Each structure stands twice: as C-alpha cells, then as structure tokens.
mmCIF file of C-alpha atoms in Angstrom:
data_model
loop_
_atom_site.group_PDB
_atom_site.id
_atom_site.type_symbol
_atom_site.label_atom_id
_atom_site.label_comp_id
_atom_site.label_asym_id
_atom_site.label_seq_id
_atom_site.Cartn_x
_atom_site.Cartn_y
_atom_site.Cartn_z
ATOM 1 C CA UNK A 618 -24.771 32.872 -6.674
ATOM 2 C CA UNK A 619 -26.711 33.145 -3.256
ATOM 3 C CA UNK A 620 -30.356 34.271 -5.038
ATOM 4 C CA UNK A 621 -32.546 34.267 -8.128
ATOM 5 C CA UNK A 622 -31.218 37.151 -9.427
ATOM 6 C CA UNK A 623 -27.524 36.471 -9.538
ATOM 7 C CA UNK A 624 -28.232 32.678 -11.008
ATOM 8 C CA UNK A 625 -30.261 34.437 -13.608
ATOM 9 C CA UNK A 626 -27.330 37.171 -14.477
ATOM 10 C CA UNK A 627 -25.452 34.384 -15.103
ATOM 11 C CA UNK A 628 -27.398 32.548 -16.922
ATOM 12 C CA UNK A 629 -27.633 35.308 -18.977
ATOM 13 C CA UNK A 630 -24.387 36.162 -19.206
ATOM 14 C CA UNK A 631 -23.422 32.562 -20.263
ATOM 15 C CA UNK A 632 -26.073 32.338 -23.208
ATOM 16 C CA UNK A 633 -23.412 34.705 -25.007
ATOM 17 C CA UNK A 634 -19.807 33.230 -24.234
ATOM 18 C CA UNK A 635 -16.836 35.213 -24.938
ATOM 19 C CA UNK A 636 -15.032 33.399 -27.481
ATOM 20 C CA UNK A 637 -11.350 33.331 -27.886
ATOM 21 C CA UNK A 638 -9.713 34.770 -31.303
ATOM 22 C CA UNK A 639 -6.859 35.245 -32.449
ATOM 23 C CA UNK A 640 -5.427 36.723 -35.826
ATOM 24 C CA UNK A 641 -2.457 34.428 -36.042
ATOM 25 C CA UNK A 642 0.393 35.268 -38.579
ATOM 26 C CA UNK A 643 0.241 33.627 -42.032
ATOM 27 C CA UNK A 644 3.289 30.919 -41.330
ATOM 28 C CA UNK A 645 4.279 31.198 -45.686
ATOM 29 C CA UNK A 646 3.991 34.993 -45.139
ATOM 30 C CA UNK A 647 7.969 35.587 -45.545
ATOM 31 C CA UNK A 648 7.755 39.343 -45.807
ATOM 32 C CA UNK A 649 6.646 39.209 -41.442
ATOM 33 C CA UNK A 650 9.733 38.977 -39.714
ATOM 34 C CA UNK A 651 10.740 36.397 -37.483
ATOM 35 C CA UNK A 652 11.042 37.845 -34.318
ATOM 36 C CA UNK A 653 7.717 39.613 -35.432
ATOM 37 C CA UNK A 654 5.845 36.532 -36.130
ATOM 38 C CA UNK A 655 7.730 34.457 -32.425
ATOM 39 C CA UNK A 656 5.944 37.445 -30.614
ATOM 40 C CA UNK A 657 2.427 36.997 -31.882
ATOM 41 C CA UNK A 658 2.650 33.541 -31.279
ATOM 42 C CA UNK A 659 3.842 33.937 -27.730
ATOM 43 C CA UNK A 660 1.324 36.551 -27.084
ATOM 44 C CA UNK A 661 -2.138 34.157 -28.419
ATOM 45 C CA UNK A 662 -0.120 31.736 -26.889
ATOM 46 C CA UNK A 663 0.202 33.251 -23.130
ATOM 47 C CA UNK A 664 -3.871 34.143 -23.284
ATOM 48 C CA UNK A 665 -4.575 30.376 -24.250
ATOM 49 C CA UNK A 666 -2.270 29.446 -20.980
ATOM 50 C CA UNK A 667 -4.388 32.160 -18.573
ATOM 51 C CA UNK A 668 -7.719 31.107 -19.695
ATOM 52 C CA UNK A 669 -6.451 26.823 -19.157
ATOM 53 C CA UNK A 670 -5.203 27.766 -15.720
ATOM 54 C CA UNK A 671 -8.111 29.459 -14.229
ATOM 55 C CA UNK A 672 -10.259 27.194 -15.757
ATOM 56 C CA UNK A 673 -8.949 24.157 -14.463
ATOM 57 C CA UNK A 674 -8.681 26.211 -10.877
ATOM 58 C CA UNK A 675 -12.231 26.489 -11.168
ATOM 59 C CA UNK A 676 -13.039 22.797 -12.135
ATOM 60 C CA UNK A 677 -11.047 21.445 -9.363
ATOM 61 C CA UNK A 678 -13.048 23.548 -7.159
ATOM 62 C CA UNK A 679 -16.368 22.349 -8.506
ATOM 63 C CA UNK A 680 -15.429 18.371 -8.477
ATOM 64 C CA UNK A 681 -13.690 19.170 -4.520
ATOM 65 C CA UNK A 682 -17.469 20.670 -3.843
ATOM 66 C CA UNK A 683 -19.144 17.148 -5.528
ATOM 67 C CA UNK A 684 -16.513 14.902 -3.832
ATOM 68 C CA UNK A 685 -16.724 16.775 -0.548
ATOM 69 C CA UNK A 686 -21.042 16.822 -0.704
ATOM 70 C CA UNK A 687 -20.576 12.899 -1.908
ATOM 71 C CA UNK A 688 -18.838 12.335 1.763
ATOM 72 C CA UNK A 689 -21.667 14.342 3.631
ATOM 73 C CA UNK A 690 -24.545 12.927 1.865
ATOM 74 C CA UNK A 691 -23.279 9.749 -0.357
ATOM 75 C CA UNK A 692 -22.773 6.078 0.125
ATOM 76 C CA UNK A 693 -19.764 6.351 1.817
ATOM 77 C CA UNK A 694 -17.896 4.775 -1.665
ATOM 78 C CA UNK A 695 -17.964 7.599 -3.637
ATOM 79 C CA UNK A 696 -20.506 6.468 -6.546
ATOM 80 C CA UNK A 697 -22.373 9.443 -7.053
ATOM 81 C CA UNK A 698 -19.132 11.406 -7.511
ATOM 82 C CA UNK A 699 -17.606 9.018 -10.061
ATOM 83 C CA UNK A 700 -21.160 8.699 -11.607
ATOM 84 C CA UNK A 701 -20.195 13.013 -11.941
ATOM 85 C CA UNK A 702 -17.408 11.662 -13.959
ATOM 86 C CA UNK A 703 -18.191 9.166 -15.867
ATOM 87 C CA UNK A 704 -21.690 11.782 -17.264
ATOM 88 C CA UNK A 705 -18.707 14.158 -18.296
ATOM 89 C CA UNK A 706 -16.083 11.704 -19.695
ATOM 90 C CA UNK A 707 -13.710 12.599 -16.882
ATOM 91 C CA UNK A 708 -11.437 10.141 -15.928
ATOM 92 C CA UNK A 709 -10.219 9.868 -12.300
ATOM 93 C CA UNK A 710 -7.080 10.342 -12.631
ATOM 94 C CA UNK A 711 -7.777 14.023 -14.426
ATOM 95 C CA UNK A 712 -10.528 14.995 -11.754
ATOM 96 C CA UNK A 713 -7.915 14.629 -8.816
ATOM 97 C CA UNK A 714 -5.263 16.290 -10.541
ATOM 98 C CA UNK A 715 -7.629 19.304 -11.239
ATOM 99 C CA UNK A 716 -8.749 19.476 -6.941
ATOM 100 C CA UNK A 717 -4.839 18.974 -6.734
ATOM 101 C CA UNK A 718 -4.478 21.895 -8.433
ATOM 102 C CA UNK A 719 -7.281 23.598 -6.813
ATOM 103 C CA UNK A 720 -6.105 23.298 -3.677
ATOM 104 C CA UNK A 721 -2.375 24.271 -4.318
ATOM 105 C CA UNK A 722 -4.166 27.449 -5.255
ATOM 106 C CA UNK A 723 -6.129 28.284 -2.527
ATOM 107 C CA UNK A 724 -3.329 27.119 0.011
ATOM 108 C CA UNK A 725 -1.278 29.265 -1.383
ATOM 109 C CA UNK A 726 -3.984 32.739 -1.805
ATOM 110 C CA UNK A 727 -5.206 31.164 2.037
ATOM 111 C CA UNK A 728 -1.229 31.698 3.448
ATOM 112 C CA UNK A 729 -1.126 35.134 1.812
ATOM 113 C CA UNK A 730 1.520 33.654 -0.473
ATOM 114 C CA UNK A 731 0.081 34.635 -3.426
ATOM 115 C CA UNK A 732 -2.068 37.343 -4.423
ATOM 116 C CA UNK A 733 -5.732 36.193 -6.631
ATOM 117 C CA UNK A 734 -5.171 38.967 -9.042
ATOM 118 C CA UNK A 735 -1.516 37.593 -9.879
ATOM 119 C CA UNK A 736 -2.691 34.329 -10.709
ATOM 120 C CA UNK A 737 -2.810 35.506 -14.364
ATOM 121 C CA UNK A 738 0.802 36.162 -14.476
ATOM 122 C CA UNK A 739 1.544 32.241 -14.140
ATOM 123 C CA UNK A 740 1.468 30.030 -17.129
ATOM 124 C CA UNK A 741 -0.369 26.731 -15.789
ATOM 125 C CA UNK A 742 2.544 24.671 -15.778
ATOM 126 C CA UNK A 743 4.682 26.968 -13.787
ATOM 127 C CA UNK A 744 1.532 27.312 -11.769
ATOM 128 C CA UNK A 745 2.092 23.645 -11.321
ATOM 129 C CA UNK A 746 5.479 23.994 -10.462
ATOM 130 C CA UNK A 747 5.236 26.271 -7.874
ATOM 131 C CA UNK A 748 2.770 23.911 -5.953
ATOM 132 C CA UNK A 749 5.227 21.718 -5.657
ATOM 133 C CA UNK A 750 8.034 23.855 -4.544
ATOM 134 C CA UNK A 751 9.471 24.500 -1.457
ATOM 135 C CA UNK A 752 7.785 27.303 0.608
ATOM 136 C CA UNK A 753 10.862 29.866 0.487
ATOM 137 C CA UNK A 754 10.854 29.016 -3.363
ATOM 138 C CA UNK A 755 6.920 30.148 -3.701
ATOM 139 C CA UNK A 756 7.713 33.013 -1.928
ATOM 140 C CA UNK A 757 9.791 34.397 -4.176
ATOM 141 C CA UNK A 758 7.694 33.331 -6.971
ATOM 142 C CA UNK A 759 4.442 35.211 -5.639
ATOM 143 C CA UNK A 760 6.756 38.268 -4.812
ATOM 144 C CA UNK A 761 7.881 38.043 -8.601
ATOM 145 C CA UNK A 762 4.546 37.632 -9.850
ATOM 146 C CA UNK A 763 2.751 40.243 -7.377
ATOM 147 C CA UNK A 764 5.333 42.966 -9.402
ATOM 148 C CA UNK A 765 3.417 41.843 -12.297
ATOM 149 C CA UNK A 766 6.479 40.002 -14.052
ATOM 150 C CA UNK A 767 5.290 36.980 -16.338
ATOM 151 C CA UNK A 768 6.414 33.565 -14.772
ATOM 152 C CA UNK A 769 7.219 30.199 -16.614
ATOM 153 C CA UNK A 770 8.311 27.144 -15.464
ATOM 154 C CA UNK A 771 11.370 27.794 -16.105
ATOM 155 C CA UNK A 772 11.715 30.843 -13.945
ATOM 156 C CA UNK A 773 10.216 28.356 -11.189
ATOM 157 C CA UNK A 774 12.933 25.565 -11.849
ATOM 158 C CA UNK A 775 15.599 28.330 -11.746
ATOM 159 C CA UNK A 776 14.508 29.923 -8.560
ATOM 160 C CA UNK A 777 14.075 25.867 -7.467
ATOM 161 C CA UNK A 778 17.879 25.154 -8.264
ATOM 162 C CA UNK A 779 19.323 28.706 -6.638
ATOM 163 C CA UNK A 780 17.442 27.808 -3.265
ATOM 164 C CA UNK A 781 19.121 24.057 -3.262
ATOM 165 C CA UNK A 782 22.173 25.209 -4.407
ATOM 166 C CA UNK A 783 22.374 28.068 -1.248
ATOM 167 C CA UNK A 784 20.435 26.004 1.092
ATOM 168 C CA UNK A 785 21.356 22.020 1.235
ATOM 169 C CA UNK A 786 22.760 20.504 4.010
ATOM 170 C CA UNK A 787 24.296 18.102 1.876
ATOM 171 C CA UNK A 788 26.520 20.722 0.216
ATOM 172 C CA UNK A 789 29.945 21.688 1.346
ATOM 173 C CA UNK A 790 30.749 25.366 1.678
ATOM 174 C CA UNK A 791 32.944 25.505 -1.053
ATOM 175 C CA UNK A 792 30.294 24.628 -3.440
ATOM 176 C CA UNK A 793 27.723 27.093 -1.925
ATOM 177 C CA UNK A 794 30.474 29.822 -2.441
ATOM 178 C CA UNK A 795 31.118 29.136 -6.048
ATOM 179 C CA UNK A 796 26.814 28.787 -5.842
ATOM 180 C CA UNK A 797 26.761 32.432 -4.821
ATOM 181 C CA UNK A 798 29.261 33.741 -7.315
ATOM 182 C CA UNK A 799 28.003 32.371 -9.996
ATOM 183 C CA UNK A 800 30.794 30.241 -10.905
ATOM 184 C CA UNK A 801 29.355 27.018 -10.431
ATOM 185 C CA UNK A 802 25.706 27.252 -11.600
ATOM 186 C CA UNK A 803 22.696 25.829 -9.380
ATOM 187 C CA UNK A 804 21.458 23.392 -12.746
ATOM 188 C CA UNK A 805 24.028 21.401 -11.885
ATOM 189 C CA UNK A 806 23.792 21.477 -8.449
ATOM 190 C CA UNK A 807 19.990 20.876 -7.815
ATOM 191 C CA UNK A 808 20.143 17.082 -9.685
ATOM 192 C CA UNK A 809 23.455 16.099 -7.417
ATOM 193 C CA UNK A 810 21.087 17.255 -4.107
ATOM 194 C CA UNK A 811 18.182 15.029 -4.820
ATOM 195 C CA UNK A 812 20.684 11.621 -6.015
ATOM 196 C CA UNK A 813 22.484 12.494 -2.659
ATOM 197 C CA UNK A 814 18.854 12.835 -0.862
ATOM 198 C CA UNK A 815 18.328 8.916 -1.664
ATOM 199 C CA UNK A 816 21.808 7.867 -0.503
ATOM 200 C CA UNK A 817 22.717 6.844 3.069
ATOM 201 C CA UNK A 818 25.074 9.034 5.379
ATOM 202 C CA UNK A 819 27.922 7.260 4.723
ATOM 203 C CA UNK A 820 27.636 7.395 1.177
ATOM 204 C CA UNK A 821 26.808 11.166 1.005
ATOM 205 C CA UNK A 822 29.634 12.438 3.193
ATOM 206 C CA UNK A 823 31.939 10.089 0.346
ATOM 207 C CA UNK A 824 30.414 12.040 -2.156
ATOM 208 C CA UNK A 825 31.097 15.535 -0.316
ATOM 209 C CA UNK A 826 34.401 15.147 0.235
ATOM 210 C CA UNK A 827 34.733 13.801 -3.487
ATOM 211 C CA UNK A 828 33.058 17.934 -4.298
ATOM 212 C CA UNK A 829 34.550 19.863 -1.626
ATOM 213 C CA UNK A 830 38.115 18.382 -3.020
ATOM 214 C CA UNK A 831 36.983 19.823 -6.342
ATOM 215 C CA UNK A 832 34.278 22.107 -6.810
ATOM 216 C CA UNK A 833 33.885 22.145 -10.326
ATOM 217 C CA UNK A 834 31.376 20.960 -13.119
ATOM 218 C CA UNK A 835 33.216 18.649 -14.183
ATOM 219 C CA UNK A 836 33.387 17.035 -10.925
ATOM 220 C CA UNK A 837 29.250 17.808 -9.797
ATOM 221 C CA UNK A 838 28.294 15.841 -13.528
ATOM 222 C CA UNK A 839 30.510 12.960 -12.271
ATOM 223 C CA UNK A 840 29.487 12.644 -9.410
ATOM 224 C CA UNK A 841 25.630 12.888 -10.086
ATOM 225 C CA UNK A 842 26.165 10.012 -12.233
ATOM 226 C CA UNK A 843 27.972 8.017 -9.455
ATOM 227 C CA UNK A 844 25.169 8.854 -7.257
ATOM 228 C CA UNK A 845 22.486 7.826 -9.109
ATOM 229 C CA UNK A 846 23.983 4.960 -9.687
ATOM 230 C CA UNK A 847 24.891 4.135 -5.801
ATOM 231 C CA UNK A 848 20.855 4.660 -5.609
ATOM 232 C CA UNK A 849 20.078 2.389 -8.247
ATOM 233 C CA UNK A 850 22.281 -0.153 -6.684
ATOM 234 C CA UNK A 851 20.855 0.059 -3.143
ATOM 235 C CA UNK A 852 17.110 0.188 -4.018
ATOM 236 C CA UNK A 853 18.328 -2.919 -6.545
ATOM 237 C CA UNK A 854 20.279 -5.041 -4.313
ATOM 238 C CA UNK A 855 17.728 -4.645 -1.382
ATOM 239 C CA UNK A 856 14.423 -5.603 -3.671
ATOM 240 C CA UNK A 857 16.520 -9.016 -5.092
ATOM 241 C CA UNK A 858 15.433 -12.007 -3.359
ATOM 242 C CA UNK A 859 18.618 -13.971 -4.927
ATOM 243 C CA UNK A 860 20.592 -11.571 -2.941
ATOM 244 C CA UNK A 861 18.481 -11.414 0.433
ATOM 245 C CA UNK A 862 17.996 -15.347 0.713
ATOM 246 C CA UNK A 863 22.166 -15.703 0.645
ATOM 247 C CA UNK A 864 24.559 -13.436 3.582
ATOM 248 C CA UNK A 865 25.908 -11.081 0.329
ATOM 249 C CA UNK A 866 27.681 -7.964 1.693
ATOM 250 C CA UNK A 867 25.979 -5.119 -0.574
ATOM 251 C CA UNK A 868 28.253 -3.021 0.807
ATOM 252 C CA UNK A 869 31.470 -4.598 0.412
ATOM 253 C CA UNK A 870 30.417 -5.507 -2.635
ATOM 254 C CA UNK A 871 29.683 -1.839 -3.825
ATOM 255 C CA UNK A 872 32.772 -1.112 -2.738
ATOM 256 C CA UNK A 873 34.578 -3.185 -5.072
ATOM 257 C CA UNK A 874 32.623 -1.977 -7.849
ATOM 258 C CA UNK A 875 33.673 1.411 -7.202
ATOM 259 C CA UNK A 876 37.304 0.465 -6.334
ATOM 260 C CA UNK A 877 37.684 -1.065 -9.897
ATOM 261 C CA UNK A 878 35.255 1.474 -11.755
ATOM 262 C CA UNK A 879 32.332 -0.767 -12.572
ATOM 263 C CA UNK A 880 29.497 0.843 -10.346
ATOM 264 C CA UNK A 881 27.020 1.556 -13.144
ATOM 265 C CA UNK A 882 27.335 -1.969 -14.189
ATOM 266 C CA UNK A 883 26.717 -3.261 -11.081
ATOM 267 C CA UNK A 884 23.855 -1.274 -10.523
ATOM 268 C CA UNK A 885 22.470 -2.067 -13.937
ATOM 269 C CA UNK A 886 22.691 -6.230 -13.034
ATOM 270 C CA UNK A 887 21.014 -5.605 -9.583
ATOM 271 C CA UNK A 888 18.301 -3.564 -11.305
ATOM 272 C CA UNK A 889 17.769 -6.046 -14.206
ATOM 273 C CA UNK A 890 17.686 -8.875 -11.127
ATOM 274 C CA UNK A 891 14.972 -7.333 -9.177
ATOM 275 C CA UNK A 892 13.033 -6.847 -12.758
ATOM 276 C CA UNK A 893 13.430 -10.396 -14.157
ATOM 277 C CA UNK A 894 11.918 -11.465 -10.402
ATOM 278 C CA UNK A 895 9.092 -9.469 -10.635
ATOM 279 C CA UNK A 896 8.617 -10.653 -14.521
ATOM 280 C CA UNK A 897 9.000 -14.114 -13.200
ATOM 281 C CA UNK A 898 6.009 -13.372 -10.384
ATOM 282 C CA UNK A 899 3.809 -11.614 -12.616
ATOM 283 C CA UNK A 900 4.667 -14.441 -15.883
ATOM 284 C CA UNK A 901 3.429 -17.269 -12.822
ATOM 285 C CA UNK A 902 0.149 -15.719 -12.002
ATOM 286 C CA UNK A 903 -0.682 -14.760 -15.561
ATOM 287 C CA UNK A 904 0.328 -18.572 -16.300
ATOM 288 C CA UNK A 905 -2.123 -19.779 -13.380
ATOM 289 C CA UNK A 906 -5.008 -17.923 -14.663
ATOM 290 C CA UNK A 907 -4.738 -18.707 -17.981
ATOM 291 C CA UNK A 908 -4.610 -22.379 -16.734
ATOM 292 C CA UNK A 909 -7.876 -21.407 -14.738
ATOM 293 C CA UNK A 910 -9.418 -19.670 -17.839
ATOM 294 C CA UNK A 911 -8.645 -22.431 -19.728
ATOM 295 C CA UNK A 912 -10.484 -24.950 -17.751
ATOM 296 C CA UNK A 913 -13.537 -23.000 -17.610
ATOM 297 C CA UNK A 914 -13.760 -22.536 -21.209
ATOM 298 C CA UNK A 915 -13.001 -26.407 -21.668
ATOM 299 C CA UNK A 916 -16.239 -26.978 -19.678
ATOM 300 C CA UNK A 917 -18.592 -24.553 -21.475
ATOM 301 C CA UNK A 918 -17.655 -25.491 -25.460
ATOM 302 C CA UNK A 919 -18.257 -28.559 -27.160
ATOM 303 C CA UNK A 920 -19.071 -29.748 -30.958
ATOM 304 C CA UNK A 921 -21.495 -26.965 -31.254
ATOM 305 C CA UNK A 922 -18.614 -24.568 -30.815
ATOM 306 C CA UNK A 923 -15.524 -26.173 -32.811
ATOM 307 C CA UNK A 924 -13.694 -22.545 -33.629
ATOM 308 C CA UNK A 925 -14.004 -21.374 -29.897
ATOM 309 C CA UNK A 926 -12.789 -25.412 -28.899
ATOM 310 C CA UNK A 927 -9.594 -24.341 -31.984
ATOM 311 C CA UNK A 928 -8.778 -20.878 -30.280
ATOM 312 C CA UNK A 929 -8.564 -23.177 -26.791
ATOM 313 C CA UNK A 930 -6.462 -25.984 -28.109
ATOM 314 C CA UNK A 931 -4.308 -22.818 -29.480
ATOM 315 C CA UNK A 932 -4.270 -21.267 -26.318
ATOM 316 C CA UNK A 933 -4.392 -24.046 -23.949
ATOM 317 C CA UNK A 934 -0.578 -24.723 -24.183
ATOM 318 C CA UNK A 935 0.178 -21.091 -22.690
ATOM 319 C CA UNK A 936 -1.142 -22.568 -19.562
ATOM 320 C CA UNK A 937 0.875 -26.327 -19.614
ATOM 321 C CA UNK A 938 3.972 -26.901 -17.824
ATOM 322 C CA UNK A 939 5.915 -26.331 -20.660
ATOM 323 C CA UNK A 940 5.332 -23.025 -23.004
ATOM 324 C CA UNK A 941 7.080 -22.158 -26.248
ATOM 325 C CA UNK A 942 7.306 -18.985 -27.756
ATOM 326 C CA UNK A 943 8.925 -18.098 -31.297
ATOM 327 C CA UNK A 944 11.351 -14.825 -31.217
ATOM 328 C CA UNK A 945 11.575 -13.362 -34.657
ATOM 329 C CA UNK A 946 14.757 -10.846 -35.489
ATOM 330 C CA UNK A 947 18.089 -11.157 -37.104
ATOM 331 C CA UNK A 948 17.484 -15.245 -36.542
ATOM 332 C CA UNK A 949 14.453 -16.998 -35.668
ATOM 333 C CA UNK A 950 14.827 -19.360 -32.486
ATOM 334 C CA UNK A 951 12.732 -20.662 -30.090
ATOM 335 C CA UNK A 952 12.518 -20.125 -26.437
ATOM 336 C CA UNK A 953 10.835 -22.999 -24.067
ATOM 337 C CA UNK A 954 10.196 -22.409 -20.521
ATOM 338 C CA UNK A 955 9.293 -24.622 -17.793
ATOM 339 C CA UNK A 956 6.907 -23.766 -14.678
ATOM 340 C CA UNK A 957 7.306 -26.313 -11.985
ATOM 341 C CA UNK A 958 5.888 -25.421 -8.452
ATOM 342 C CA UNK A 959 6.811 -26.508 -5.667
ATOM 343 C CA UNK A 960 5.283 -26.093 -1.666
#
C-alpha cells in the first residue's frame, strides 16, 4: 500500500468480501455415513482454523504498528493506543495476545524457521503451541509443515514430549533408552520433567534414583505425583508466615512426611496455610475500607435519605470489630469473627 493506486485496488477489492460457505451435512441425515459426515466437518472445520490464524497474525501486526507509532508520537502512557481499543471493543488483554502472536510469527519466518507459505498448514492453536516450544521442537514442526503435512496441537505436544523425553538432564539413561524404544512413552515422561524442574537438587537426584531403580509407568505416574506434591510443599511452607516466624525444619519435616507416606497431606495443609493468610490479609483491608466507606456515607445521608441511612445501618456492622455471617447447608450456624489490631 505505498500509492494511490494500490490503496484504491484495495479498496476495491474489499467493497466485495469473499465470504466463507460451507455446505455442511444434514446432522438427522442417517443415510450419510459417519466417517463421511466426521470428514466434512473436519474439512469446513480446518478452513475456519486457516482463515482465524492469519487473521489474528495480521491484527497483531496492525495493533504492534499503533502501539509502536503510540511510543514514537504519543503521551508516553499509551492513551491513544488503548483509546484504538476501547473504539473497537478490544480488551487489553486480547490485543497483546494477538502482537504475541504476531511476533511468534515473524520470529519464527525472520530465523528461517518457518516458511510464510506453510503457515496455512498450522491450525491456530498448534500455531500457538509451537511459539512456545523449544527451538529444536519448532524445527521439526516447520520441517513437518514445509512437506505440506497438516499440524495440530497435538502433533506439537507429541513432538514437545519426544524432545524432553530424549533430551532432559534430569532423566537417567535408563529412562531415555526405554524413551527411544518406545517402551516407555514420552506422555508420561514430559509431566515428571517439568514437577522435577521446580524441585531442588537434592530432591531431584531422590527422585532419579527412585526411576532409574525402576523405569516403568507405573513408577514415572508415582512419582509425578510425589513430585508435584514435594513442589506444592516447598512453594507452601516457604509463603507461610506461621512457619517462617518459628525455626521449623521444612526439610526434616518433609522428610517425615514421606518416611510415613503422608506427603500429599502435608503439602495440602501448607498450601491451605499460605491461602487462609492471604484470605486473612485481603478479609482486613476489605474490612478497613468498608469501615472507611462507611464513614463517608454516614456523613453525606441524613433524614432526607432514610433507605440509603437503612442499607448503612445494614452494612455498617461488616466494618465493626465484630462481624457475623450466617452459613446455610445441611445445618444453619453462625460464624462470628473478631478483628483486633494491634501496632
């Protein structure tokens, strides 16, 4: 679009938009078989994916050109770019993940990873997908797809999973040997990598010699589940004031819990401690503004106002130093906390 003549061609060319349409199968039609009726589906289904992809390609590019021209030329805050989305009902959120997407693309045509022609052969989620991949892994994706072959994400995950499985550190040889034969298949092998990415050393060389003992998939669900739970423990524990303030060995303490077989419980009260500590912060600033609110409202009403001066002697309560609260379910009881503050 660099002169009159090309804006005008598309102009043009826009005033009569290529619709989409499809002659889909007649769902009570039972005379169309079903592997006849799956196809057409897939097929109306695969065009609706290639036209989403490279239009949301194209609409990151054009909100990356507004943001980038907002930081030449703009305020320095970004209003006339979120003035851009607020005209088109665009939330924030949405706009970023579309230049996200944008520029996954282009990195990828820019590194000669991908070819722009095979771009058509992804469906947008797997397009997705391999954005966020490992570089090896979108190599072999954009080899696949350069041969024309049509990739899902789930041709991305399982290319994902064979790389970890062949290529981790964390793994013993064993396991990448049964990993290359097949016998032990990467799906179970790529979730055990990223629990054992979150663990310290120590815990991840327990865990190896737990799989190199026995490399089976038995063992790689098992352990999975133990270290996800050693993660949920340590992120717990170290988050819990109750635990921080008083000289509590974690560690000896989680190992205990795994000596007598009650990790995930553990884990589960450490987790539920940190949460009921950040309810309790969040409860006693809600509390204080309410108390604020409260106030303020006390000033501005009067006689003239008597149902807005009944909604804040309702209210008003919520922000005493005692607050009640009725629990409906099997049985009805009441729960009454206290807020004292201290310096």
């Amino acid at each position: 679009m660099q002169d009159t003549d090309s804006i005008n061609d598309l102009a043009a060319a826009l005033l009569q938009p290529a619709d989409i349409s499809f002659e889909l199968p007649d769902p009570e039609d039972e005379q169309i078989l079903e592997s006849d009726f799956q196809q057409q589906l897939e097929i109306a289904w695969q065009v609706c994916d290639r036209f989403d992809l490279q239009t949301e390609i194209w609409r990151g590019r054009i909100l990356r050109a507004i943001r980038d021209r907002e930081k030449v030329g703009g305020d320095g805050r970004g209003t006339g770019f979120l003035r851009w989305l607020k005209e088109r009902e665009i939330s924030k959120s949405q706009a970023y993940s579309w230049i996200q997407l944008a520029n996954s693309a282009d990195s990828l045509i820019e590194d000669g990873k991908l070819d722009p022609g095979s771009v058509n052969n992804f469906s947008k989620r797997a397009f997705v997908e391999t954005s966020k991949a490992s570089p090896e892994v979108q190599q072999m994706v954009s080899e696949a797809a350069q041969k024309g072959d049509r990739i899902t994400r789930r041709e991305v995950r399982q290319l994902s999973d064979e790389w970890t499985a062949m290529s981790s550190d964390l793994l013993p040889e064993a396991v990448k040997e049964k990993a290359a034969d097949n016998t032990l298949p990467p799906r179970y092998i790529a979730p055990l990598v990223k629990e054992m990415e979150k663990l310290p050393e120590s815990h991840q060389k327990f865990i190896q010699k737990e799989i190199a003992a026995n490399p089976d998939v038995d063992t790689l669900k098992q352990v999975t589940t133990e270290a996800r739970n050693l993660a949920k423990y340590l992120k717990g524990a170290a988050q819990v004031q109750a635990l921080t303030q008083e000289n509590v060995d974690i560690e000896t303490a989680l190992e205990e819990a795994q000596r007598v077989g009650c990790l995930s419980i553990a884990a589960d009260l450490v987790n539920q401690a940190s949460q009921i500590e950040q309810t309790i912060a969040k409860l006693y600033m809600t509390w204080k503004r309410i108390g604020n609110l409260a106030d303020r409202l006390y000033v501005d009403t009067g006689a003239s106002t008597p149902n807005l001066r009944s909604l804040l002697t309702c209210l008003e309560p919520l922000g005493g130093e005692i607050m009640e609260l009725q629990l409906s379910g099997a049985t009805e009881h009441t729960v009454r906390l206290q807020i004292q503050e201290t310096s």
